[in-house]
Coordinates of C-alpha atoms in Angstrom, one line a residue:
X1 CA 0.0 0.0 0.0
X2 CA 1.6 3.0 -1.0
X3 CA 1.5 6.0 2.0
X4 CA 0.2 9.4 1.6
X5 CA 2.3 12.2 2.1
X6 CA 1.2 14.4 4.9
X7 CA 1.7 18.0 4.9
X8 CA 4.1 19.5 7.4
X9 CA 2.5 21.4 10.4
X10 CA 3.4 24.5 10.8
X11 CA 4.0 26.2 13.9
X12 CA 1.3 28.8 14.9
X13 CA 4.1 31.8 16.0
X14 CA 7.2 32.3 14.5
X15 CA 9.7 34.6 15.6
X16 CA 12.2 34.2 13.4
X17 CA 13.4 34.7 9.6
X18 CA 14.3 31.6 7.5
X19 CA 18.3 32.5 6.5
X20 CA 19.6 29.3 4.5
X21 CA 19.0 25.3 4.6
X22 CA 23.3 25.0 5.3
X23 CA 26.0 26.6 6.4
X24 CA 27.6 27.5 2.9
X25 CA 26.9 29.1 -0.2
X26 CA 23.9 27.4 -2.2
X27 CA 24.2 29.8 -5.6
X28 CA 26.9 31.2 -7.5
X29 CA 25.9 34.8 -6.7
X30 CA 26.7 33.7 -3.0
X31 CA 29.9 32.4 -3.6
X32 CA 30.8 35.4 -5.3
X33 CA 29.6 37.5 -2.3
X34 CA 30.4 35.4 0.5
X35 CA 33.7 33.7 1.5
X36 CA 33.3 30.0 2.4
X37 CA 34.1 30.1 6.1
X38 CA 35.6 26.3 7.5
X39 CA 34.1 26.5 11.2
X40 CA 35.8 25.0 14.0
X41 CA 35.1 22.3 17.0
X42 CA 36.8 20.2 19.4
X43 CA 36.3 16.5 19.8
X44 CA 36.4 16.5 23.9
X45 CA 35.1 13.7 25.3
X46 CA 33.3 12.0 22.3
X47 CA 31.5 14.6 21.6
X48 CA 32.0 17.4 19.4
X49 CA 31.7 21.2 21.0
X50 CA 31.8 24.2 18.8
X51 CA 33.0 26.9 21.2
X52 CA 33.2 29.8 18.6
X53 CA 30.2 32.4 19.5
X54 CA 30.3 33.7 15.4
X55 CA 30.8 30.2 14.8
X56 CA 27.7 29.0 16.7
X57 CA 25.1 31.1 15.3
X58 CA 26.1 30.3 12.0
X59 CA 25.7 26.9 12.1
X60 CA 22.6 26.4 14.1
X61 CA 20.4 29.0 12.3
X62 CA 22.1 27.9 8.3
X63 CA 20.9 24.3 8.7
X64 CA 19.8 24.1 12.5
X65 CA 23.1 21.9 13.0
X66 CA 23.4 20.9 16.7
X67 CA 22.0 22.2 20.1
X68 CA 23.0 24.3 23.4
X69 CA 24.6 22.5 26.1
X70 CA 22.8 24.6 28.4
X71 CA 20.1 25.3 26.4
X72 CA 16.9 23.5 25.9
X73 CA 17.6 23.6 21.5
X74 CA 19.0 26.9 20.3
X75 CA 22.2 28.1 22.2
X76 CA 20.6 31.4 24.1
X77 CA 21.7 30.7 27.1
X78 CA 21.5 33.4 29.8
X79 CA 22.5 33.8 33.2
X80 CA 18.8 35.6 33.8
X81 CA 15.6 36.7 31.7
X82 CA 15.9 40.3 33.7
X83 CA 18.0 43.0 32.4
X84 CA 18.4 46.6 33.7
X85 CA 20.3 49.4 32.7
X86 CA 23.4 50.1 35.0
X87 CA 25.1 53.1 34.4
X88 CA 25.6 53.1 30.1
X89 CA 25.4 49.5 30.3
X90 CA 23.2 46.7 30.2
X91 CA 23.3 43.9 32.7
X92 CA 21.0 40.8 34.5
X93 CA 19.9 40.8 37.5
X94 CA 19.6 37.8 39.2
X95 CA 18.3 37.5 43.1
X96 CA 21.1 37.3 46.6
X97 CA 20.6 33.9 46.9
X98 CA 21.6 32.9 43.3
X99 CA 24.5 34.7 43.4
X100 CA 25.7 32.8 46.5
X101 CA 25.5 29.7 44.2
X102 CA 27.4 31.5 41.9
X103 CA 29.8 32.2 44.8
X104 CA 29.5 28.9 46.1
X105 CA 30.5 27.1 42.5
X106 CA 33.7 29.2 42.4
X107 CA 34.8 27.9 45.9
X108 CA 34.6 24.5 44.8
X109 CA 36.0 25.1 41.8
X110 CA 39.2 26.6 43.5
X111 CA 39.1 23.8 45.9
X112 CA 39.6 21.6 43.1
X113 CA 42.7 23.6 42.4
X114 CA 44.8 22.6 45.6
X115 CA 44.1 26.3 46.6
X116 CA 44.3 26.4 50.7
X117 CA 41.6 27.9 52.3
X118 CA 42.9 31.4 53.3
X119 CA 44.0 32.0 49.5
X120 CA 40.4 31.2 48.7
X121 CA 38.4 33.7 51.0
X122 CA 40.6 36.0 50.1
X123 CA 40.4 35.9 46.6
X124 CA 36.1 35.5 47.2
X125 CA 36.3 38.2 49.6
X126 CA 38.4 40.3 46.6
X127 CA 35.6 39.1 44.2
X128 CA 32.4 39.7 45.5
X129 CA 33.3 43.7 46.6
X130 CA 30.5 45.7 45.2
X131 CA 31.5 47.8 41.4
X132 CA 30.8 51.7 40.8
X133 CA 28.2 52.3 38.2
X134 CA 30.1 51.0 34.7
X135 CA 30.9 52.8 31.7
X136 CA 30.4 51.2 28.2
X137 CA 34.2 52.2 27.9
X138 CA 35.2 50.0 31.5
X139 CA 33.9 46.6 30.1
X140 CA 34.3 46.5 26.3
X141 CA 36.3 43.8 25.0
X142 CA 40.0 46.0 26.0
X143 CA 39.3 47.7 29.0
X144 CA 40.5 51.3 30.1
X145 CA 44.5 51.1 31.6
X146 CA 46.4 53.7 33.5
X147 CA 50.0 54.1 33.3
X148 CA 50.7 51.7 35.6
X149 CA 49.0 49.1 34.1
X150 CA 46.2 48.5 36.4
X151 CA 42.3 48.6 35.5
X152 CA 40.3 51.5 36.1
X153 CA 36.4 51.3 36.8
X154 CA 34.9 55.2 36.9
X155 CA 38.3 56.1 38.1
X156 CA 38.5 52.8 40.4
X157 CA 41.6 50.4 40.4
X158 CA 40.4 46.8 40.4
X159 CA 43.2 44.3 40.5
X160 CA 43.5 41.8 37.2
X161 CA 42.6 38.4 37.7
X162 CA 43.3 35.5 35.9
X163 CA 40.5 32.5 34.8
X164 CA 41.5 29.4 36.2
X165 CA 41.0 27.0 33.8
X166 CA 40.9 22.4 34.7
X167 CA 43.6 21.5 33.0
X168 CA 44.0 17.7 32.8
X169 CA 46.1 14.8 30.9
X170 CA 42.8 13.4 28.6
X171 CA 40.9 16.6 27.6
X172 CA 40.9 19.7 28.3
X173 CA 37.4 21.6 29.1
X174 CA 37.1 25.6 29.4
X175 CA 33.3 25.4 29.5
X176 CA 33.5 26.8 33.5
X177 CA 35.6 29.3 34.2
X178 CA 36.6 31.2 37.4
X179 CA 37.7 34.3 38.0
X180 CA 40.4 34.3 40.4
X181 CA 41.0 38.1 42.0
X182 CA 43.3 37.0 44.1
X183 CA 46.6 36.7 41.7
X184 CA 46.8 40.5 41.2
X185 CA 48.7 41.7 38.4
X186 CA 52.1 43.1 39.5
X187 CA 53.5 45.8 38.7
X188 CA 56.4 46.4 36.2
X189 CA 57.7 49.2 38.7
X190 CA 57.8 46.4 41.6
X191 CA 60.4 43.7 42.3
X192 CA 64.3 43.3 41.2
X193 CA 64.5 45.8 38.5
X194 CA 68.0 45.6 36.0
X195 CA 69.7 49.1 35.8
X196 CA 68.8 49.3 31.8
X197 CA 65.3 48.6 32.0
X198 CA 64.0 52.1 32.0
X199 CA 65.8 52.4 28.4
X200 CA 63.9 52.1 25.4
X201 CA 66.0 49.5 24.0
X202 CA 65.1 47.3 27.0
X203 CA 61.9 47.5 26.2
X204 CA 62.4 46.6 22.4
X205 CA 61.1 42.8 21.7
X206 CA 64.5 40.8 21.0
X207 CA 65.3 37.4 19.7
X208 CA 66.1 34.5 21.8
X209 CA 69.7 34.2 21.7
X210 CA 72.0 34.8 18.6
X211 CA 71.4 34.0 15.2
X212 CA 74.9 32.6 14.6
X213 CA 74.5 30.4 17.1
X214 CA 71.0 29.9 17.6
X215 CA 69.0 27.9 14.7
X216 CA 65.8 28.1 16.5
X217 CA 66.3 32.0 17.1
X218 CA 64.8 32.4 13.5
X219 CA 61.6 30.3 14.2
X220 CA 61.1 31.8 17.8
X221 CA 61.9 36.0 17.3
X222 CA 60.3 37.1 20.3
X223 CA 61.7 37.1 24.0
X224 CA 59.5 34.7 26.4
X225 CA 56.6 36.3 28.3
X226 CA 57.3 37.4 31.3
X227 CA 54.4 35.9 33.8
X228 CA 53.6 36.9 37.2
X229 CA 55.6 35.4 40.1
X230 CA 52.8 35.9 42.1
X231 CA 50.5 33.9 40.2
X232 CA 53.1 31.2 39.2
X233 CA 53.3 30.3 43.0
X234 CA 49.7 29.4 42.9
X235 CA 49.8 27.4 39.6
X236 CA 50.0 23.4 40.5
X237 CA 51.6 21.1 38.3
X238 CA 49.5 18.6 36.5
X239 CA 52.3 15.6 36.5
X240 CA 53.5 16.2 40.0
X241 CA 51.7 17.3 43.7
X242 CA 53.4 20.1 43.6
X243 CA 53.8 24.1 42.6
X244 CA 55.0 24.4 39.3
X245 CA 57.8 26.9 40.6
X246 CA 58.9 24.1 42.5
X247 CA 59.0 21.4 40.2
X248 CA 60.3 23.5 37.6
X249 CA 58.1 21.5 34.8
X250 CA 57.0 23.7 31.9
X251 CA 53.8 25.4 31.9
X252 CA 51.0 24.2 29.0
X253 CA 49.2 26.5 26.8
X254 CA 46.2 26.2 28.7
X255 CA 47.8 27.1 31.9
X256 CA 49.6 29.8 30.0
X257 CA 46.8 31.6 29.4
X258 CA 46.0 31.4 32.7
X259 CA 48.4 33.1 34.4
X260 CA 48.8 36.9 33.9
X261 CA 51.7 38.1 32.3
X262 CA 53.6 41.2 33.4
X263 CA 52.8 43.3 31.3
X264 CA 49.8 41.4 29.6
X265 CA 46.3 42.2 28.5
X266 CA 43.3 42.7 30.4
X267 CA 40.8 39.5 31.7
X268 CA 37.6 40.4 30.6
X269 CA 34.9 40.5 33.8
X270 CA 31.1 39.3 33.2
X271 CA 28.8 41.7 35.7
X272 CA 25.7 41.4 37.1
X273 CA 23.3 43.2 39.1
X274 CA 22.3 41.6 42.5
X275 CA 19.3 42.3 44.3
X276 CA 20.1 42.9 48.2
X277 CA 18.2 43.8 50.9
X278 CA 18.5 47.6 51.3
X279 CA 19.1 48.0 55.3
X280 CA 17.7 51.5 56.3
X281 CA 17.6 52.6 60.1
X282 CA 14.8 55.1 59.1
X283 CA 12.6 52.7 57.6
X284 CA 13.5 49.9 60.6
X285 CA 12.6 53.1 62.8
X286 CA 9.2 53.1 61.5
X287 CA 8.2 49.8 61.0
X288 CA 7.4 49.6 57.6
X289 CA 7.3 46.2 56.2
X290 CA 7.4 47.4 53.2
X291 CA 9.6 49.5 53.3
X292 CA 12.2 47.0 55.5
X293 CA 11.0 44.6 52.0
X294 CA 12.5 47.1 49.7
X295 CA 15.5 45.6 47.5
X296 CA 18.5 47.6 45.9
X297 CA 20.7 46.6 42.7
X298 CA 24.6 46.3 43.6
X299 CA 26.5 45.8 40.9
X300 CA 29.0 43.0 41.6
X301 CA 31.4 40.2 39.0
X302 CA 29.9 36.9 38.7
X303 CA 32.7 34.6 40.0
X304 CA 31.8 31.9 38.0
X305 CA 30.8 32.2 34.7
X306 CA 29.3 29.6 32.6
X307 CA 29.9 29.6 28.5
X308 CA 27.0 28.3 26.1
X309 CA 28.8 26.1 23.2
X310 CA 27.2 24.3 21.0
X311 CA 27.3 20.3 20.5
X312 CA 27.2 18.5 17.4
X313 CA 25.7 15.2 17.2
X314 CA 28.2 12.6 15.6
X315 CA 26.4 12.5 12.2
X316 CA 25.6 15.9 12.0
X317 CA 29.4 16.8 12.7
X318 CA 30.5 14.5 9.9
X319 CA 28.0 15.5 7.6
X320 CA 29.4 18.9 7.8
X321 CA 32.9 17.6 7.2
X322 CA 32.3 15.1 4.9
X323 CA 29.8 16.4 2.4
X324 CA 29.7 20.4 3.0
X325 CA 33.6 20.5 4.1
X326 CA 32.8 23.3 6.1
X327 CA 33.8 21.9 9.8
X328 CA 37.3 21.1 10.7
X329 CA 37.1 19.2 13.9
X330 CA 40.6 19.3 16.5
X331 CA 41.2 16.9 18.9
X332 CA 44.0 17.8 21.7
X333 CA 44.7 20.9 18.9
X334 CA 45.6 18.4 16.2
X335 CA 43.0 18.7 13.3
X336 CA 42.0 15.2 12.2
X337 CA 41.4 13.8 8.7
X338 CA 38.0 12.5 7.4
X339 CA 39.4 9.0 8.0
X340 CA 40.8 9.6 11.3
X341 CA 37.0 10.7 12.2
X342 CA 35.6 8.2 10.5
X343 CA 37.5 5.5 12.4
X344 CA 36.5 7.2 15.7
X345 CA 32.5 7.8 15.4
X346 CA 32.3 3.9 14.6
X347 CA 34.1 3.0 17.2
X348 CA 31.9 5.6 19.9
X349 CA 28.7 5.2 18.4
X350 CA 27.9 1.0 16.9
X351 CA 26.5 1.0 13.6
X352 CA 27.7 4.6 12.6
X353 CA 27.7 4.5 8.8
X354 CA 23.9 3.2 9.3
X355 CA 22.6 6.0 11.0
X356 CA 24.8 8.3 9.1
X357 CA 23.7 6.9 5.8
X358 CA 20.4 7.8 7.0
X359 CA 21.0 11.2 8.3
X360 CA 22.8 12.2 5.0
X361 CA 19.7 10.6 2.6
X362 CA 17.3 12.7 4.3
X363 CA 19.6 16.2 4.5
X364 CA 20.2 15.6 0.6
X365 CA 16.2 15.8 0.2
X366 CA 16.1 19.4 1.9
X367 CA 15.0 17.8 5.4
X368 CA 16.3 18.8 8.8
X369 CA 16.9 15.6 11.1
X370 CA 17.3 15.8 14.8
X371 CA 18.4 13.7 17.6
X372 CA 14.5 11.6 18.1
X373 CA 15.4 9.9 21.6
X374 CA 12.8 11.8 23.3
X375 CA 10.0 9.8 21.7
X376 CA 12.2 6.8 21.3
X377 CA 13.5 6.8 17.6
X378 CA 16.9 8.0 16.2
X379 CA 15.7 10.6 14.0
X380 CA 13.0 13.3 13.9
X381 CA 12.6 15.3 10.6
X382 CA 11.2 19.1 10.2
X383 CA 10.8 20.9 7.3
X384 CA 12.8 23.8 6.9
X385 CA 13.7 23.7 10.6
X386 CA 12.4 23.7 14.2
X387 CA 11.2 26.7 14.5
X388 CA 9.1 26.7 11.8
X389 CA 7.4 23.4 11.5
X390 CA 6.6 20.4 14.0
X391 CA 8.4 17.3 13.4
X392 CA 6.3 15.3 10.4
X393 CA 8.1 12.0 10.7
X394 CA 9.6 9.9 14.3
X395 CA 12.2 7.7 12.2
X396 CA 13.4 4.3 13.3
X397 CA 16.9 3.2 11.5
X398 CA 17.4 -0.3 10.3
X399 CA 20.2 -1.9 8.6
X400 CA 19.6 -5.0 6.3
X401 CA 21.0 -6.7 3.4
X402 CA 19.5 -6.9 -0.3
X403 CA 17.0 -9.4 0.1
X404 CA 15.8 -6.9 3.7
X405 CA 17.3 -10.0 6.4
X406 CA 20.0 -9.2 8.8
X407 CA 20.4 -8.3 12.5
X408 CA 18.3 -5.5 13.3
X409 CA 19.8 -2.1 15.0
X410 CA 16.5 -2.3 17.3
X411 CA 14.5 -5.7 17.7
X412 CA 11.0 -5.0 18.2
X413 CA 8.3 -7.1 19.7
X414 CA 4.5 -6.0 18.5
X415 CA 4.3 -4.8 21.9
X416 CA 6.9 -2.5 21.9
X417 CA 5.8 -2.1 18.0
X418 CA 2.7 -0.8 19.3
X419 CA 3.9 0.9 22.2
X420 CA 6.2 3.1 19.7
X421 CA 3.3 4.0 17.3
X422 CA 0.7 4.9 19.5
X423 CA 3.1 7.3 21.1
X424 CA 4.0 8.3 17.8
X425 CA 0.4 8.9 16.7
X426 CA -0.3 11.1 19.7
X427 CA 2.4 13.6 19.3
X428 CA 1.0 14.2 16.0
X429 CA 3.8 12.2 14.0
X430 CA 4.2 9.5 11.8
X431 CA 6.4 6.1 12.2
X432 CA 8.9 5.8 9.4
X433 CA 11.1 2.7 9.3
X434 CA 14.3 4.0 7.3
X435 CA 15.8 0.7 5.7
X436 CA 19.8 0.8 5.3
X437 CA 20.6 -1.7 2.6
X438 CA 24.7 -2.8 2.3
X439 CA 25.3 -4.7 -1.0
X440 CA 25.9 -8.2 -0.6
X441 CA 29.8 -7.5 -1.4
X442 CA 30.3 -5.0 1.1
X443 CA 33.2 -6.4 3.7
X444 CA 34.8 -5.1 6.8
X445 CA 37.1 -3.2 4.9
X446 CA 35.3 -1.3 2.7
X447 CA 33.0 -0.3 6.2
X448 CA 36.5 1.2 7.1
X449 CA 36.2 4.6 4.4
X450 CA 33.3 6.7 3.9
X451 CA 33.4 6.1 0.6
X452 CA 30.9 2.9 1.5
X453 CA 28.1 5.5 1.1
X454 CA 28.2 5.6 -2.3
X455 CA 27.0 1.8 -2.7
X456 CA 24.4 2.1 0.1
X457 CA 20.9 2.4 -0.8
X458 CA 17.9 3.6 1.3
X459 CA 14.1 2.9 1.4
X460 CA 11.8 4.4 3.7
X461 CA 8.6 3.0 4.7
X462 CA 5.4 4.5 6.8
X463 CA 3.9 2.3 9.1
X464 CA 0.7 3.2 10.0
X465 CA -1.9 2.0 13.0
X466 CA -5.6 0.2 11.8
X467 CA -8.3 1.2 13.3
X468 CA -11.0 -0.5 12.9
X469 CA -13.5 2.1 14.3
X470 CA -12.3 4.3 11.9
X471 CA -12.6 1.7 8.8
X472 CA -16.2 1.0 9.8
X473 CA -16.9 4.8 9.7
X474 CA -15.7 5.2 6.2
X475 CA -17.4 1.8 4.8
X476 CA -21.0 3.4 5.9
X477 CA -19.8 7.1 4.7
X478 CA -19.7 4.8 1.3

């Protein structure tokens, strides 16, 4: 019985314009007027993060590719739905009690540092002082300096502080970061000082060591940074259980940018408004309720920031690699090759080039597929994209041979059979069963290159309920 197409619900509101079904050009007067960008992500623990804010928004509203860690689909995560002006800037506000989370998160983040307790109320107690009224000018992304070197809020020092990043021998995440106020930026005027240092040509970049004697002097032309003592003495070592000053192991790049350089740039702060209780003896005096209830806005740095990325699903990600060459995908900094990620999503995820197979059929035929574990399939498919339309098809992927036999991805029983399209049916959806055929000559070897996909076939079919009231209706309507 051949199915009948259904036509895609759409959504009743829509907030938002329809910009392009992928992430690259689709026309020749595109290409001519738009570079093809290659986007960037990180394969960090099996899954692949796009951390790139430009980077983000480009790929999830071209194509809807991926979802927000922290968000429920799109990656618009906020640290609150409130915002008030504060001086020429705009900022949250978010209550007293959720900022001592905030507060909270950071000390057990720094605990997990090795930090000892004193160093971490003081650097808290640094933290949480309340901020003059900011300046569009005091937190842009390169922040006003003195002379000194030293930030200036409204004419207010604050000391430079570093983000203290997990740094450990598999991965390396950056998703959480904490400020740290305590490792103050030190001053070039402070400390052992050589007697040509106020000269110009001390100052004056210059290579490490000589030429004539130095190969590597050619690769490397600049001096080495000079970091911060102070911060270097809180810095542990990941190898040893011990301060990296002690040890005298070399710092990673990770740690590197941790730790405030001499004479370095500027950490940039994330500030929020916190609503306090405002403590007035005149108000107390008369015994106002609610008056005493009356809440004032402090201005204050969030100590622990958290940073929306974006995650890729495994096919999606090699979809974009594969067939749009768009994605370059690094793993520990080291890009890898569409074999090398080929290799690793079939060994993470069983029956990869099935469900792939599947996911690149239907994003050749202008659908968008999503992850469909919430109502038990692997694939849910819009048109144009979620924000537009509801799903039209729950999609189940199986993988069989020419003659449709083989070991299926999912047994089903007609229970669970029935189970999964009645829950299908009430959601509005229909149950497609997307058969993967593999030649009868496919072997283990050709499995290993993506190249396989070009002798892989796909069939779809809809499987719908009977009901029998329903038939009964329609025979006495005739």
């Amino acid at each position: 019985m051949e199915a009948v197409f259904q036509a895609p619900k759409r959504r009743a509101r829509v907030y938002e314009a329809y910009e392009a079904p992928l992430p690259v050009p689709t026309s020749e007067q595109d290409v001519t007027q738009q570079h093809h960008l290659v986007y960037k992500a990180e394969l960090l623990n099996n899954r692949v993060i796009v951390r790139d804010s430009s980077h983000i928004q480009a790929l999830y509203n071209k194509g809807y590719f991926g979802k927000g860690i922290l968000s429920r689909s799109r990656p618009e995560h906020s640290l609150s739905e409130r915002w008030k002006n504060h001086g020429d800037i705009h900022l949250p506000v978010i209550s007293y009690a959720r900022y001592q989370a905030q507060v909270q998160l950071a000390r057990d983040a720094l605990q997990a540092q090795g930090l000892e307790e004193e160093v971490i109320n003081q650097t808290l107690e640094r933290l949480t002082q309340p901020v003059e009224p900011l300046t569009a000018d005091s937190t842009g992304s390169k922040d006003r300096r003195t002379e000194t070197g030293k930030d200036q809020v409204n004419g207010h020092e604050v000391p430079l502080s570093p983000q203290v990043k997990e740094d450990t021998e598999s991965c390396e995440d950056t998703t959480l970061h904490v400020l740290d106020s305590s490792l103050e930026q030190s001053n070039p005027s402070d400390g052992l000082r050589s007697e040509g240092e106020d000269s110009p040509e001390a100052k004056r970049q210059r290579r490490q060591g000589n030429p004539d004697y130095d190969p590597l002097a050619y690769l490397y032309p600049d001096e080495p940074k000079q970091l911060d003592e102070t911060a270097l003495a809180q810095v542990r070592c990941v190898r040893h259980d011990d301060w990296i000053i002690h040890c005298g192991c070399r710092l990673r790049d990770s740690q590197l940018e941790a730790v405030p350089l001499t004479k370095g740039g500027v950490q940039d702060y994330e500030y929020v408004l916190v609503e306090e209780q405002q403590e007035d003896e005149s108000t107390q005096s008369l015994g106002n309720a609610n008056d005493r209830d009356s809440k004032t806005l402090v201005c204050r740095i969030n100590p622990f920031r958290i940073i929306e990325h974006l995650q890729l699903g495994l096919e999606e990600a090699f979809f974009l690699v594969y067939a749009l060459g768009c994605l370059s995908i690094y793993n520990h900094k080291e890009p890898l090759s569409i074999i090398q990620l080929w290799e690793i999503f079939r060994m993470v995820q069983p029956n990869f080039e099935a469900t792939y197979a599947a996911y690149h059929y239907f994003r050749c035929r202008g659908w968008v597929p999503k992850t469909g574990v919430k109502y038990g399939s692997d694939f849910m498919l819009y048109r144009k994209g979620p924000p537009f339309y509801h799903a039209s098809y729950s999609v189940v992927v199986e993988r069989v041979d020419d003659s449709f036999k083989g070991a299926t991805l999912r047994p089903f029983s007609w229970r669970s059979l029935a189970a999964l399209s009645r829950i299908t049916g009430n959601v509005n959806k229909e149950l497609m069963f997307c058969y993967v055929i593999m030649p009868s000559n496919m072997t283990k070897e050709m499995l290993g290159s993506p190249e396989c996909i070009k002798n892989i076939q796909v069939q779809e079919i809809i499987l719908s309920r009977w009901v029998s009231s329903r038939e009964r209706s329609d025979q006495d309507e005739i």
